Coordinates of C-alpha atoms in Angstrom, one line a residue:
M183 CA 6.0 -29.5 19.1
L184 CA 3.5 -26.6 18.5
H185 CA 6.4 -24.4 17.5
D186 CA 7.5 -26.8 14.9
I187 CA 4.0 -27.2 13.5
A188 CA 3.6 -23.4 13.4
K189 CA 6.6 -23.1 11.2
I190 CA 5.3 -25.5 8.5
R191 CA 5.2 -23.6 5.2
L192 CA 1.9 -23.4 3.3
L193 CA 2.9 -21.9 -0.1
S194 CA 5.7 -24.3 -1.0
G195 CA 7.6 -27.3 0.4
W196 CA 6.6 -30.8 1.6
F197 CA 3.3 -30.0 3.3
P198 CA 1.3 -28.5 0.4
N199 CA 2.9 -30.9 -2.1
T200 CA 2.0 -33.9 0.1
V201 CA -1.6 -32.8 0.5
L202 CA -1.9 -32.3 -3.3
W203 CA -0.5 -35.7 -4.2
I204 CA -2.6 -37.5 -1.6
T205 CA -5.7 -35.8 -3.1
V206 CA -4.7 -36.7 -6.7
A207 CA -3.8 -40.2 -5.7
G208 CA -7.0 -40.8 -3.8
F209 CA -9.1 -39.4 -6.6
A210 CA -7.3 -41.5 -9.2
I211 CA -7.5 -44.8 -7.2
L212 CA -11.3 -44.3 -6.8
C213 CA -11.8 -43.6 -10.5
I214 CA -9.6 -46.6 -11.6
S215 CA -11.2 -49.0 -9.1
Q216 CA -14.7 -48.1 -10.4
I217 CA -13.5 -48.6 -14.0
L218 CA -12.0 -52.0 -13.1
Y219 CA -15.2 -53.1 -11.4
C220 CA -17.5 -51.4 -13.8
G221 CA -19.3 -54.7 -14.7
R222 CA -19.8 -55.9 -11.2
R223 CA -23.1 -55.2 -9.4
H224 CA -23.2 -54.4 -5.7
G225 CA -26.7 -53.7 -4.5
R226 CA -28.8 -51.8 -7.0
F227 CA -26.0 -50.4 -9.2
T228 CA -23.2 -51.8 -11.3
G229 CA -19.7 -50.2 -11.0
L230 CA -20.2 -48.4 -14.3
Q231 CA -23.5 -46.9 -13.0
R232 CA -21.8 -45.8 -9.8
L233 CA -19.0 -44.2 -11.8
L234 CA -21.4 -42.3 -14.0
M235 CA -23.3 -41.0 -11.0
E236 CA -20.1 -39.9 -9.4
I237 CA -19.0 -38.1 -12.6
V238 CA -22.4 -36.4 -12.8
A239 CA -22.2 -35.3 -9.2
S240 CA -18.7 -34.1 -9.7
A241 CA -19.5 -32.1 -12.8
A242 CA -22.6 -30.5 -11.3
S243 CA -20.7 -29.6 -8.1
A244 CA -17.9 -28.0 -10.2
G245 CA -20.5 -25.9 -12.0
I246 CA -22.1 -24.9 -8.8
G247 CA -18.8 -24.0 -7.2
W248 CA -17.7 -22.0 -10.2
T249 CA -20.9 -20.1 -10.5
A250 CA -21.3 -19.4 -6.8
T251 CA -17.7 -18.1 -6.5
W252 CA -18.0 -16.0 -9.7
L253 CA -21.3 -14.4 -8.3
I254 CA -19.7 -13.7 -5.0
S255 CA -16.5 -12.4 -6.6
D256 CA -17.5 -10.5 -9.7
V257 CA -21.3 -9.9 -9.6
Y258 CA -22.1 -9.1 -5.9
V259 CA -18.5 -8.4 -5.0
L260 CA -19.1 -9.4 -1.4
F261 CA -15.4 -8.9 -0.5
G262 CA -15.1 -5.5 -2.1
V263 CA -12.8 -6.8 -4.9
S264 CA -12.7 -9.6 -7.4
L265 CA -11.4 -12.9 -6.1
G266 CA -9.7 -13.6 -9.4
W267 CA -9.9 -16.5 -11.8
D268 CA -7.3 -18.6 -10.0
V269 CA -9.5 -18.7 -6.9
I270 CA -12.7 -19.4 -8.9
R271 CA -10.9 -22.3 -10.8
N272 CA -9.5 -23.7 -7.6
V273 CA -12.8 -23.6 -5.8
A274 CA -14.5 -25.3 -8.8
V275 CA -11.9 -28.1 -8.9
G276 CA -12.2 -28.5 -5.1
F277 CA -16.0 -28.8 -5.4
A278 CA -15.6 -31.4 -8.1
I279 CA -13.3 -33.6 -6.1
L280 CA -15.3 -33.2 -2.9
A281 CA -18.6 -34.2 -4.7
F282 CA -16.9 -37.2 -6.3
A283 CA -15.6 -38.3 -2.9
I284 CA -19.0 -37.8 -1.2
A285 CA -20.8 -39.7 -3.9
S286 CA -18.2 -42.5 -3.7
C287 CA -18.6 -42.6 0.1
I288 CA -22.4 -43.1 -0.3
L289 CA -22.3 -45.6 -3.3
S290 CA -19.2 -47.6 -2.6
R291 CA -18.4 -50.4 -0.2
N292 CA -15.5 -51.7 1.8
W293 CA -12.1 -50.1 1.3
R294 CA -13.4 -47.8 -1.5
R295 CA -15.9 -46.3 0.9
T296 CA -13.1 -45.8 3.6
L297 CA -10.8 -44.2 1.0
A298 CA -13.6 -41.9 -0.2
C299 CA -14.4 -40.8 3.4
I300 CA -10.7 -40.1 4.0
L301 CA -10.5 -38.1 0.8
I302 CA -13.3 -35.7 1.8
P303 CA -11.3 -33.7 4.5
I304 CA -8.1 -34.0 2.4
A305 CA -9.9 -32.5 -0.6
L306 CA -11.2 -29.6 1.6
L307 CA -7.7 -29.0 2.9
N308 CA -6.1 -29.1 -0.5
T309 CA -8.7 -26.6 -1.8
A310 CA -8.0 -24.2 1.1
I311 CA -4.2 -24.5 0.4
R312 CA -4.7 -23.8 -3.3
V313 CA -6.9 -20.8 -2.7
N314 CA -4.4 -19.4 -0.2
A315 CA -1.6 -20.0 -2.6
A316 CA -3.5 -17.8 -5.1
Y317 CA -3.4 -14.9 -2.7
G318 CA -0.1 -15.7 -0.9
E319 CA -1.9 -14.6 2.3
Y320 CA -0.9 -17.3 4.9
T321 CA 2.7 -18.4 4.5
I322 CA 3.0 -20.7 7.6
V323 CA 0.6 -22.6 9.8
G324 CA 1.3 -20.2 12.6
S325 CA -0.2 -17.3 10.6
V326 CA -3.4 -19.2 10.2
L327 CA -3.6 -20.0 13.9
G328 CA -2.8 -16.4 14.8
L329 CA 0.3 -17.4 16.7
P330 CA 3.0 -14.8 17.4
T331 CA 5.6 -14.7 14.7
Y332 CA 8.3 -12.5 16.2
S333 CA 9.7 -12.0 19.7
E334 CA 9.2 -8.7 21.5
L335 CA 11.6 -5.8 20.6
Q336 CA 14.0 -5.2 23.4
L337 CA 14.2 -1.4 23.5
S338 CA 17.2 -1.4 25.8
R339 CA 19.2 -2.9 22.8
V340 CA 18.3 -0.1 20.4
H341 CA 20.6 2.9 20.7
K342 CA 20.1 6.5 19.9
A343 CA 21.2 7.9 16.6
T344 CA 24.7 9.5 16.6
M345 CA 25.2 10.5 13.0
S346 CA 23.5 11.1 9.6
M347 CA 23.4 8.6 6.8
A348 CA 25.9 10.7 4.9
Q349 CA 28.4 10.5 7.8
W350 CA 27.9 6.7 8.0
E351 CA 28.5 6.4 4.2
A352 CA 31.7 8.5 4.5
L353 CA 32.9 6.2 7.3
A354 CA 32.0 3.1 5.2
A355 CA 33.9 4.5 2.2
A356 CA 37.0 4.9 4.4
G357 CA 36.6 1.4 5.7
K358 CA 35.7 2.7 9.2
A359 CA 31.9 2.0 9.3
P360 CA 30.8 1.1 12.9
Q361 CA 30.6 -2.6 13.5
H362 CA 27.2 -4.0 12.7
R363 CA 25.4 -7.3 11.9
D364 CA 25.1 -8.7 8.4
T365 CA 21.3 -8.8 8.6
G366 CA 18.6 -6.9 10.3
S367 CA 16.1 -8.1 12.8
D368 CA 12.3 -8.7 13.0
S369 CA 10.4 -8.2 16.2
S370 CA 7.1 -7.0 17.5
F371 CA 6.0 -4.4 20.0
A372 CA 2.7 -3.2 21.5
I373 CA 2.8 0.5 20.6
P374 CA 1.0 2.4 23.4
A375 CA -2.1 4.3 22.2
T376 CA -1.3 7.2 24.6
V377 CA -3.3 9.8 22.6
S378 CA -5.8 7.8 20.6
H379 CA -6.6 5.0 23.2
F380 CA -7.1 2.8 20.1
R381 CA -7.1 -0.9 20.8
S382 CA -4.4 -2.3 18.5
R383 CA -2.6 -5.5 18.1
E384 CA 1.2 -5.6 18.2
A385 CA 3.1 -3.9 15.5
D386 CA 5.9 -5.7 13.5
I387 CA 9.2 -3.9 13.3
Y388 CA 12.2 -4.4 11.0
L389 CA 15.5 -2.9 12.0
P390 CA 18.3 -2.9 9.4
P391 CA 21.9 -3.8 10.3
A392 CA 22.9 -0.1 10.7
A393 CA 20.1 0.4 13.3
L394 CA 21.5 -2.4 15.4
A395 CA 25.0 -0.8 15.7
A396 CA 26.1 0.8 18.9
T397 CA 26.3 4.1 17.1
P398 CA 23.5 4.0 14.5
P399 CA 22.7 6.7 12.0
R400 CA 19.4 8.4 11.6
L401 CA 17.5 6.2 9.2
P402 CA 14.4 6.6 6.9
V403 CA 11.1 5.0 8.0
M404 CA 8.5 3.1 6.1
I405 CA 5.1 2.6 7.7
M406 CA 3.6 -0.4 5.9
L407 CA 0.0 -1.4 6.4
G408 CA -1.5 -4.9 5.8
G409 CA -4.9 -5.5 4.3
Q410 CA -8.3 -6.4 5.8
P411 CA -8.9 -9.1 6.8
G412 CA -5.4 -9.5 8.1
S413 CA -2.9 -8.5 10.7
P414 CA 0.4 -6.5 10.9
D415 CA 2.2 -9.9 10.6
R416 CA 0.9 -10.3 7.1
M417 CA 3.0 -7.3 5.7
F418 CA 6.1 -9.1 6.9
T419 CA 5.3 -12.8 6.3
A420 CA 3.4 -12.6 3.1
S421 CA 5.5 -9.9 1.3
G422 CA 8.9 -11.0 2.5
I423 CA 9.8 -7.4 3.1
S424 CA 12.6 -8.2 5.6
H425 CA 14.4 -10.3 3.0
V426 CA 14.2 -7.5 0.5
M427 CA 15.5 -5.0 3.1
N428 CA 18.4 -7.2 4.1
E429 CA 19.4 -7.6 0.5
Y430 CA 19.2 -3.8 0.1
A431 CA 21.3 -3.2 3.2
Q432 CA 24.0 -5.6 2.0
S433 CA 24.6 -3.4 -1.0
H434 CA 24.3 -0.1 0.9
D435 CA 26.8 -0.5 3.8
G436 CA 24.1 -1.8 6.2
L437 CA 21.8 1.1 5.5
A438 CA 18.1 0.5 4.8
P439 CA 14.8 2.0 6.0
I440 CA 13.3 1.0 9.3
V441 CA 10.0 -0.7 8.6
V442 CA 7.1 -0.6 11.0
S443 CA 3.8 -2.4 10.3
P444 CA 1.3 -1.1 12.9
D445 CA -2.3 -2.3 13.3
Q446 CA -4.8 0.0 11.7
N447 CA -7.8 -2.2 12.4
G448 CA -7.5 -3.7 15.8
S449 CA -9.0 -7.0 14.6
A450 CA -9.0 -9.3 11.6
V451 CA -12.8 -8.6 11.2
H452 CA -12.7 -4.8 11.7
N453 CA -12.3 -2.2 8.9
T454 CA -11.7 1.1 10.7
L455 CA -11.4 3.0 7.3
C456 CA -8.3 4.5 8.9
V457 CA -10.5 7.3 10.5
D458 CA -11.4 8.3 14.0
S459 CA -14.9 7.1 14.6
P460 CA -17.2 5.8 17.3
V461 CA -17.4 2.4 15.6
Y462 CA -13.8 1.1 16.2
G463 CA -12.0 4.0 17.8
N464 CA -9.4 6.6 16.8
A465 CA -7.5 4.7 14.2
A466 CA -6.2 7.7 12.3
T467 CA -4.9 9.4 15.5
F468 CA -3.2 6.1 16.5
L469 CA -1.3 6.0 13.2
T470 CA -0.5 9.6 12.8
K471 CA 0.3 10.5 16.4
D472 CA 0.9 7.5 18.7
V473 CA 2.8 5.4 16.1
T474 CA 4.8 8.4 14.9
S475 CA 5.7 9.6 18.4
W476 CA 6.8 6.2 19.5
I477 CA 9.0 5.6 16.5
K478 CA 10.7 9.0 16.9
K479 CA 11.2 8.5 20.6
H480 CA 12.5 4.9 20.6
L481 CA 14.1 4.2 17.2
P482 CA 17.1 5.9 15.4
V483 CA 15.2 7.7 12.7
E484 CA 15.2 10.9 10.7
T485 CA 12.2 13.0 11.8
T486 CA 11.3 15.1 8.8
A487 CA 8.7 14.0 6.1
K488 CA 11.4 13.7 3.5
Y489 CA 12.5 10.4 5.1
W490 CA 9.1 9.0 5.9
T491 CA 7.0 6.8 3.7
I492 CA 3.5 5.3 4.3
G493 CA 2.4 2.4 2.2
G494 CA 0.2 -0.7 2.2
F495 CA -1.7 -3.4 0.4
S496 CA -5.5 -3.4 -0.4
Q497 CA -7.2 -1.7 2.5
G498 CA -3.8 -0.6 3.7
G499 CA -3.2 0.9 0.2
T500 CA -6.5 2.8 0.6
C501 CA -5.4 4.1 4.0
T502 CA -2.1 5.2 2.4
T503 CA -3.8 7.4 -0.2
Q504 CA -6.2 8.8 2.5
L505 CA -3.6 9.6 5.2
G506 CA -0.6 10.4 3.0
P507 CA -2.0 13.4 1.2
R508 CA -3.7 14.7 4.3
N509 CA -0.5 14.6 6.3
P510 CA 2.3 15.9 4.1
K511 CA 4.3 17.1 7.1
L512 CA 4.5 13.5 8.3
Y513 CA 4.8 11.5 5.1
G514 CA 6.9 12.6 2.1
H515 CA 6.3 9.4 0.1
M516 CA 3.5 6.9 -0.6
F517 CA 3.6 3.3 -1.6
P518 CA 0.0 2.1 -2.2
V519 CA -0.7 -1.4 -3.7
D520 CA -4.1 -2.4 -5.0
G521 CA -5.9 0.4 -3.2
E522 CA -9.5 1.4 -3.5
M523 CA -11.0 4.5 -5.0
Q524 CA -12.6 5.4 -1.6
P525 CA -12.8 3.9 1.9
T526 CA -15.6 1.3 1.9
N527 CA -17.4 -0.5 4.7
G528 CA -21.0 -1.5 3.9
S529 CA -23.3 0.8 1.9
E530 CA -22.3 4.4 1.5
S531 CA -25.3 5.7 3.5
S532 CA -24.6 3.4 6.3
M533 CA -20.9 4.1 6.3
I534 CA -21.5 7.9 6.4
R535 CA -23.9 7.6 9.3
R536 CA -21.8 5.2 11.4
F537 CA -18.3 6.4 10.7
Y538 CA -18.7 10.1 9.8
G539 CA -21.5 11.2 12.1
G540 CA -23.8 11.6 9.1
S541 CA -21.5 14.1 7.5
R542 CA -21.1 13.6 3.8
A543 CA -18.5 16.3 3.7
A544 CA -16.4 14.4 6.2
Y545 CA -16.6 11.3 4.1
E546 CA -15.8 13.1 0.8
A547 CA -12.7 14.6 2.4
Q548 CA -11.4 11.0 2.9
I549 CA -11.7 10.0 -0.7
P550 CA -8.1 9.9 -2.0
V551 CA -8.6 12.1 -5.1
N552 CA -10.3 14.7 -3.0
A553 CA -7.7 14.6 -0.3
I554 CA -5.0 15.0 -3.0
A555 CA -6.7 18.0 -4.6
Q556 CA -7.4 19.7 -1.2
H557 CA -3.7 19.6 -0.3
A558 CA -2.3 20.6 -3.7
P559 CA 0.3 21.6 -4.7
S560 CA 2.3 18.8 -3.3
T561 CA 6.0 17.9 -3.2
Q562 CA 5.3 14.3 -2.1
T563 CA 6.1 11.3 -4.3
M564 CA 4.1 8.1 -5.0
F565 CA 5.1 4.7 -6.2
T566 CA 1.7 3.1 -7.0
V567 CA 1.0 -0.5 -8.0
A568 CA -1.8 -2.8 -9.2
G569 CA -2.0 -6.4 -10.3
E570 CA -2.9 -6.8 -14.0
Q571 CA -5.7 -9.3 -13.2
D572 CA -7.3 -6.9 -10.8
L573 CA -8.9 -4.6 -13.3
E574 CA -10.7 -2.4 -10.7
S575 CA -7.4 -1.8 -8.9
V576 CA -5.7 -1.0 -12.2
N577 CA -8.3 1.7 -12.9
N578 CA -8.1 3.0 -9.3
M579 CA -4.3 3.3 -9.6
K580 CA -4.6 5.2 -12.8
V581 CA -7.2 7.7 -11.5
I582 CA -5.5 8.3 -8.2
G583 CA -2.1 8.4 -9.7
A584 CA -3.2 11.0 -12.3
A585 CA -4.7 13.1 -9.6
A586 CA -1.4 13.0 -7.6
Q587 CA 0.5 13.9 -10.7
K588 CA -1.8 16.8 -11.4
A589 CA -1.3 18.0 -7.8
G590 CA 2.5 18.2 -8.5
M591 CA 3.6 14.9 -7.0
K592 CA 6.3 12.8 -8.7
V593 CA 4.5 9.5 -9.5
Q594 CA 5.7 6.1 -10.7
A595 CA 2.8 3.8 -11.6
V596 CA 3.4 0.1 -12.4
I597 CA 1.3 -2.9 -13.2
T598 CA 2.5 -6.4 -12.1
K599 CA 2.1 -9.1 -14.7
G600 CA 0.3 -12.4 -13.9
S601 CA -1.0 -11.3 -10.5
G602 CA -4.2 -9.8 -9.2
H603 CA -5.5 -8.5 -5.8
D604 CA -3.0 -10.6 -3.9
W605 CA 0.3 -10.6 -2.1
H606 CA 2.0 -11.8 -5.3
T607 CA 1.5 -8.3 -6.6
V608 CA 3.1 -6.8 -3.5
K609 CA 6.1 -9.2 -3.7
S610 CA 6.6 -8.4 -7.4
A611 CA 6.6 -4.6 -6.8
L612 CA 8.6 -4.6 -3.5
V613 CA 12.1 -4.5 -4.9
P614 CA 11.6 -1.7 -7.5
G615 CA 9.3 0.2 -5.1
I616 CA 11.8 0.2 -2.3
Y617 CA 14.7 1.2 -4.5
W618 CA 12.7 4.0 -6.1
I619 CA 11.4 5.3 -2.8
C620 CA 14.8 5.0 -1.1
A621 CA 16.3 7.2 -3.9
Q622 CA 13.6 9.8 -3.2
M623 CA 14.6 9.7 0.5
G624 CA 18.2 10.3 -0.3
L625 CA 19.4 6.7 0.2
G626 CA 21.0 5.0 -2.8
T627 CA 21.1 6.0 -6.4
D628 CA 21.0 2.6 -8.0
T629 CA 17.4 2.6 -9.1
K630 CA 16.8 0.6 -12.3
P631 CA 14.2 1.7 -14.9
I632 CA 10.9 -0.2 -14.7
S633 CA 11.5 -1.5 -18.2
E634 CA 14.3 -3.6 -16.8
Y635 CA 12.0 -5.6 -14.6
P636 CA 10.4 -8.4 -16.7
N637 CA 7.3 -8.8 -14.6
L638 CA 6.4 -5.0 -14.5
V639 CA 4.8 -2.7 -16.9
D640 CA 5.5 1.1 -16.7
V641 CA 2.2 2.9 -16.8
K642 CA 2.1 6.4 -18.3
L643 CA -0.6 8.5 -16.5

């Protein structure tokens, strides 16, 4: 029963649609009933007076919801980024319906009062669903409840690499490719923090069809980091990266990168800044040493930087442009989406004191443009993305991308149309980004120009 509930979809399907229509129907019935009984008096007020008071309460609440959300989002920027107009609008509408229902519950009688009371939690749920849909953050009920999404990876079923990708492709061309599944697999695993002793949650792992063969080739690796708040699951469930990889593998003889989404924060409420610190532990060492060593030991992968990519969304995108330039011998490619200009956790002075031992120089070295300049010239590549409605991230992308280009990197910058600081931006950029990066890693030559993607804009830096 719980398993079935956990699989209920939140972004589309019967559940969000049912909640929406119940909300609309309840609101409409309350309005129509008040109009029909507008001349009747119950207690101190007529139906018309009650309706006017409910409308005033609704309008006032919508204004309060709009203003409060706008202040939080764009004036005080409490979450570090703008929430976007879709969220502000959905909150305002939710406040309006909620206030109307509360006023009806107080002013009405009999069945109308009962309906109004029922509408209150339904309106709250509908607002939460609409706000979530704007971000694309939680895709199923299980992700909201923090329930495990994937079963544990059985390492005994993963075989050592026996050939290169070129050898696999030659066998496939001759019709002699090793037998493999049609699709890859998703699983999770608690990567041991042997060196860092960092307390992380389980990582999510995608193995393409070729990796599941009895004689797999050495494959590229993509380290993909979710945002904050969030979890490693979010990179898989919210972006749909496994589906994209399976489609890629189907047109490339079962070959695709292995994707690992490790936990860089240790908790949904932590922001480690992807550094080693006394606050949350050695997050940077966990990612660059423990995760790297575990992948190379247990999975069929290429080991040189040419075949390794680090990427991520939001805070994960910021981590990408911090760790990528600073570790060119680990990561040959970067895939940041909606990243920040610098790591951010509280005020700058507090952050420097808590995370960097009071050393401004240590903090400055983590700022992406500084890290890029300090490790120039560079032969790395970068596919960098921002949603067009997230103006701050668009500016960040242009500045960091230009710095990378100046340092010698090959850079492709794109803006996604109609999305902001949300997972819709990641989903829009995933296919072109993966094809572009795979081409840089020596896998596939079928990359399309950005101009052929109707929802993307090619940015000249």
